[in-house]
CSV table of C-alpha atoms in Angstrom, one decimal:
chain,number,residue,atom,x,y,z
X,1,MET,CA,-74.2,-51.1,-17.0
X,2,TRP,CA,-72.2,-52.9,-14.4
X,3,ASN,CA,-68.5,-53.6,-15.0
X,4,ILE,CA,-65.5,-54.5,-12.8
X,5,PHE,CA,-64.2,-50.9,-12.6
X,6,ARG,CA,-67.4,-49.5,-11.2
X,7,ILE,CA,-67.6,-52.4,-8.7
X,8,LEU,CA,-64.0,-51.8,-7.6
X,9,GLY,CA,-64.7,-48.1,-7.3
X,10,ASP,CA,-67.7,-48.6,-5.1
X,11,LEU,CA,-65.9,-51.2,-2.9
X,12,SER,CA,-63.0,-48.7,-2.6
X,13,HIS,CA,-65.4,-46.1,-1.4
X,14,LEU,CA,-66.9,-48.4,1.2
X,15,LEU,CA,-63.4,-49.4,2.3
X,16,SER,CA,-62.4,-45.8,2.8
X,17,ILE,CA,-65.4,-45.3,5.2
X,18,PHE,CA,-64.5,-48.4,7.1
X,19,ILE,CA,-60.9,-47.4,7.4
X,20,LEU,CA,-61.8,-43.9,8.6
X,21,LEU,CA,-64.2,-45.2,11.3
X,22,GLN,CA,-61.6,-47.8,12.3
X,23,LYS,CA,-59.0,-45.1,12.7
X,24,MET,CA,-61.2,-43.0,14.9
X,25,ARG,CA,-62.4,-45.9,17.0
X,26,SER,CA,-59.0,-47.5,17.5
X,27,SER,CA,-57.3,-44.3,18.4
X,28,ASN,CA,-60.3,-42.6,20.1
X,29,SER,CA,-59.4,-39.5,18.2
X,30,ALA,CA,-60.2,-37.5,15.1
X,31,SER,CA,-56.7,-36.0,14.9
X,32,GLY,CA,-55.6,-35.5,11.4
X,33,ILE,CA,-59.1,-35.6,9.9
X,34,SER,CA,-60.6,-32.5,8.4
X,35,PHE,CA,-64.1,-31.8,9.9
X,36,LYS,CA,-64.7,-29.5,7.0
X,37,SER,CA,-64.1,-32.2,4.4
X,38,GLN,CA,-66.4,-34.6,6.2
X,39,LEU,CA,-69.1,-31.9,6.4
X,40,LEU,CA,-68.8,-31.3,2.7
X,41,TYR,CA,-69.1,-35.0,2.0
X,42,LEU,CA,-72.3,-35.1,4.1
X,43,ILE,CA,-73.7,-32.2,2.0
X,44,VAL,CA,-72.7,-34.1,-1.2
X,45,TYR,CA,-74.6,-37.2,-0.1
X,46,ILE,CA,-77.7,-35.4,1.1
X,47,THR,CA,-78.0,-33.4,-2.1
X,48,ARG,CA,-77.3,-36.3,-4.4
X,49,TYR,CA,-79.4,-39.0,-2.7
X,50,LEU,CA,-82.5,-36.9,-2.0
X,51,ASP,CA,-84.2,-38.9,-4.8
X,52,LEU,CA,-84.3,-41.9,-2.3
X,53,PHE,CA,-87.5,-40.4,-1.0
X,54,TRP,CA,-89.4,-40.3,-4.3
X,55,THR,CA,-87.6,-42.6,-6.8
X,56,PHE,CA,-88.0,-46.3,-6.6
X,57,THR,CA,-85.3,-48.6,-7.9
X,58,PHE,CA,-84.9,-52.3,-8.2
X,59,SER,CA,-81.2,-52.0,-7.6
X,60,ILE,CA,-80.5,-53.2,-4.1
X,61,TRP,CA,-76.8,-52.4,-4.6
X,62,ASN,CA,-77.4,-48.7,-5.4
X,63,THR,CA,-80.0,-48.2,-2.7
X,64,SER,CA,-77.9,-49.9,-0.1
X,65,LEU,CA,-74.8,-47.8,-1.0
X,66,LYS,CA,-76.8,-44.6,-0.8
X,67,LEU,CA,-78.1,-45.4,2.6
X,68,ILE,CA,-74.6,-46.5,3.8
X,69,PHE,CA,-73.0,-43.3,2.6
X,70,LEU,CA,-75.6,-41.1,4.1
X,71,ALA,CA,-75.7,-42.9,7.5
X,72,SER,CA,-71.9,-43.3,7.8
X,73,SER,CA,-71.2,-39.7,6.9
X,74,ALA,CA,-73.8,-38.4,9.4
X,75,TYR,CA,-72.3,-40.7,12.0
X,76,ILE,CA,-68.8,-39.4,11.4
X,77,ILE,CA,-70.0,-35.9,11.8
X,78,TYR,CA,-71.7,-36.9,15.0
X,79,LEU,CA,-68.5,-38.4,16.4
X,80,MET,CA,-66.4,-35.4,15.5
X,81,LEU,CA,-68.9,-33.0,17.1
X,82,ASN,CA,-69.3,-35.1,20.3
X,83,GLU,CA,-67.0,-37.9,21.3
X,84,TYR,CA,-63.9,-36.8,19.5
X,85,ARG,CA,-64.4,-33.0,19.4
X,86,PRO,CA,-61.5,-32.3,21.9
X,87,THR,CA,-59.1,-34.2,19.5
X,88,HIS,CA,-59.8,-32.0,16.5
X,89,ASP,CA,-57.8,-28.8,16.1
X,90,PRO,CA,-59.9,-26.2,14.2
X,91,ASN,CA,-56.8,-24.0,14.1
X,92,LEU,CA,-55.3,-26.4,11.6
X,93,ASP,CA,-58.5,-27.1,9.7
X,94,THR,CA,-58.9,-23.6,8.2
X,95,PHE,CA,-59.6,-24.1,4.5
X,96,LYS,CA,-62.3,-21.6,3.4
X,97,VAL,CA,-65.0,-24.0,2.2
X,98,GLN,CA,-67.4,-21.2,1.3
X,99,TYR,CA,-65.5,-20.8,-1.9
X,100,LEU,CA,-65.9,-24.4,-2.7
X,101,LEU,CA,-69.7,-24.2,-2.0
X,102,ALA,CA,-70.1,-21.1,-4.1
X,103,GLY,CA,-68.0,-22.4,-7.0
X,104,SER,CA,-69.9,-25.6,-7.1
X,105,ALA,CA,-73.3,-23.8,-7.0
X,106,VAL,CA,-72.2,-21.5,-9.9
X,107,LEU,CA,-71.0,-24.5,-12.0
X,108,ALA,CA,-74.2,-26.4,-11.3
X,109,ILE,CA,-76.3,-23.4,-12.5
X,110,LEU,CA,-74.2,-22.9,-15.6
X,111,PHE,CA,-73.8,-26.6,-16.6
X,112,PRO,CA,-76.7,-28.7,-15.4
X,113,LYS,CA,-78.0,-31.7,-17.3
X,114,ALA,CA,-81.3,-30.0,-17.5
X,115,TYR,CA,-82.7,-26.8,-16.0
X,116,THR,CA,-84.8,-28.4,-13.3
X,117,PRO,CA,-84.3,-28.0,-9.6
X,118,TRP,CA,-83.3,-31.7,-9.1
X,119,GLU,CA,-80.8,-31.7,-12.0
X,120,ILE,CA,-79.2,-28.5,-10.7
X,121,ILE,CA,-78.9,-29.9,-7.2
X,122,TRP,CA,-77.5,-33.2,-8.6
X,123,SER,CA,-74.8,-31.2,-10.6
X,124,PHE,CA,-74.0,-29.2,-7.5
X,125,SER,CA,-73.3,-32.5,-5.6
X,126,ILE,CA,-71.0,-33.7,-8.4
X,127,TRP,CA,-68.9,-30.6,-8.5
X,128,LEU,CA,-68.8,-30.3,-4.7
X,129,GLU,CA,-67.6,-33.9,-4.4
X,130,SER,CA,-64.7,-33.2,-6.8
X,131,VAL,CA,-63.3,-30.6,-4.5
X,132,ALA,CA,-64.5,-31.8,-1.0
X,133,ILE,CA,-61.1,-33.4,-0.3
X,134,LEU,CA,-59.3,-30.1,-0.6
X,135,PRO,CA,-59.7,-29.2,3.2
X,136,GLN,CA,-58.2,-32.6,4.1
X,137,LEU,CA,-55.3,-32.2,1.7
X,138,PHE,CA,-54.8,-28.6,3.0
X,139,LEU,CA,-54.7,-30.0,6.6
X,140,LEU,CA,-52.2,-32.6,5.5
X,141,GLN,CA,-50.0,-29.9,4.0
X,142,ARG,CA,-50.1,-27.9,7.2
X,143,THR,CA,-49.2,-30.7,9.4
X,144,GLY,CA,-46.7,-32.2,7.0
X,145,GLU,CA,-47.3,-35.8,8.1
X,146,ALA,CA,-50.1,-38.2,8.8
X,147,GLU,CA,-50.8,-41.5,10.5
X,148,THR,CA,-50.5,-44.5,8.2
X,149,ILE,CA,-54.1,-45.5,8.7
X,150,THR,CA,-55.2,-42.0,7.7
X,151,THR,CA,-53.2,-42.2,4.5
X,152,HIS,CA,-54.8,-45.6,3.8
X,153,TYR,CA,-58.2,-43.9,4.1
X,154,LEU,CA,-57.2,-41.1,1.7
X,155,PHE,CA,-55.8,-43.6,-0.8
X,156,ALA,CA,-59.0,-45.7,-0.8
X,157,LEU,CA,-61.1,-42.6,-1.2
X,158,GLY,CA,-59.0,-41.4,-4.1
X,159,ALA,CA,-58.9,-44.9,-5.7
X,160,TYR,CA,-62.7,-44.9,-5.7
X,161,ARG,CA,-62.9,-42.0,-8.1
X,162,ALA,CA,-59.8,-43.2,-10.1
X,163,PHE,CA,-61.6,-46.5,-10.8
X,164,TYR,CA,-64.5,-44.5,-12.3
X,165,ILE,CA,-62.2,-43.2,-15.2
X,166,PRO,CA,-61.7,-46.7,-16.8
X,167,ASN,CA,-65.4,-47.3,-15.9
X,168,TRP,CA,-66.4,-44.3,-18.1
X,169,ILE,CA,-64.0,-45.4,-20.9
X,170,TYR,CA,-65.6,-48.9,-20.8
X,171,ARG,CA,-69.1,-47.5,-20.8
X,172,TYR,CA,-68.3,-45.2,-23.7
X,173,SER,CA,-67.0,-48.1,-25.8
X,174,THR,CA,-69.9,-50.3,-25.0
X,175,GLU,CA,-72.9,-47.9,-24.8
X,176,ARG,CA,-72.1,-45.2,-27.3
X,177,HIS,CA,-74.7,-46.7,-29.7
X,178,SER,CA,-77.4,-47.0,-27.1
X,179,HIS,CA,-79.8,-44.5,-25.7
X,180,ARG,CA,-77.7,-44.2,-22.5
X,181,ARG,CA,-75.0,-41.5,-22.5
X,182,LEU,CA,-72.2,-40.5,-20.2
X,183,GLU,CA,-72.8,-37.4,-18.1
X,184,PRO,CA,-70.1,-34.8,-19.1
X,185,VAL,CA,-70.4,-33.1,-15.7
X,186,ALA,CA,-69.6,-36.3,-13.9
X,187,VAL,CA,-66.7,-37.2,-16.2
X,188,VAL,CA,-65.1,-33.7,-16.0
X,189,ALA,CA,-65.6,-33.5,-12.2
X,190,GLY,CA,-64.3,-37.0,-11.7
X,191,ILE,CA,-61.1,-36.3,-13.7
X,192,LEU,CA,-60.6,-33.1,-11.7
X,193,GLN,CA,-61.0,-35.0,-8.4
X,194,THR,CA,-58.4,-37.6,-9.5
X,195,VAL,CA,-56.0,-34.9,-10.5
X,196,LEU,CA,-56.3,-33.3,-7.1
X,197,TYR,CA,-55.1,-36.6,-5.6
X,198,SER,CA,-52.1,-37.1,-8.0
X,199,ASP,CA,-49.5,-35.6,-5.7
X,200,PHE,CA,-50.8,-37.6,-2.7
X,201,PHE,CA,-50.8,-40.8,-4.7
X,202,TRP,CA,-47.2,-40.3,-5.6
X,203,ILE,CA,-46.1,-39.6,-2.1
X,204,TYR,CA,-48.2,-42.6,-0.8
X,205,TYR,CA,-46.5,-44.9,-3.3
X,206,THR,CA,-42.9,-43.6,-2.6
X,207,ARG,CA,-43.4,-43.5,1.2
X,208,VAL,CA,-46.2,-45.6,2.7
X,209,TRP,CA,-46.1,-48.3,0.0
X,210,GLN,CA,-42.4,-48.7,0.7
X,211,GLY,CA,-43.1,-49.1,4.5
X,212,LYS,CA,-42.0,-45.6,5.4
X,213,LYS,CA,-43.9,-43.0,7.4
X,214,PHE,CA,-45.9,-40.6,5.4
X,215,ALA,CA,-44.3,-37.2,5.3
X,216,LEU,CA,-44.5,-34.4,2.8
X,217,PRO,CA,-41.2,-33.2,1.2
X,218,VAL,CA,-39.6,-30.3,2.9
């Protein structure tokens, strides 16, 4: 069921992609952006939206979003591997993503909606998305500061998932007597993802929102 919180969440997600591409194009640089986080997001979209090839839906909105997320994520990876490769410092982007991939795979196997290949892959994408931002936050911690437009990107990306929490509350209150049920995996992973952003949200509010340069406390 559609509601204002889900729409705001999806629009925030789209806005985050636009801001990221604008940052890279306007500065001709991928400095301050974690290639590892972007690669994880591409893996998330590929594993979650594989059903595009065999599942037909009448929802133009959902289909369009899936295609946009897939295409834009692949384009970002292309830019970071080609045009902006010299501007990315791999010595700073050192988070060990293999632990995130392995942990997401284990959780997907232990807690799938159903023990079918597609449901396990879908659960994997949900768990991986919840932690895909960690390499970016780790990079931010290592540098101690970030361009304002980069912080806007991260805020919009975090707001996307934060809006889904009231969306789930609304859906629970309106759909609990229907045959449709919330997915516990998506709810738990979404809350985890929002918690990971909590420190960033606070610094963003106290620094960037007040017109100051984003910098982590020393």
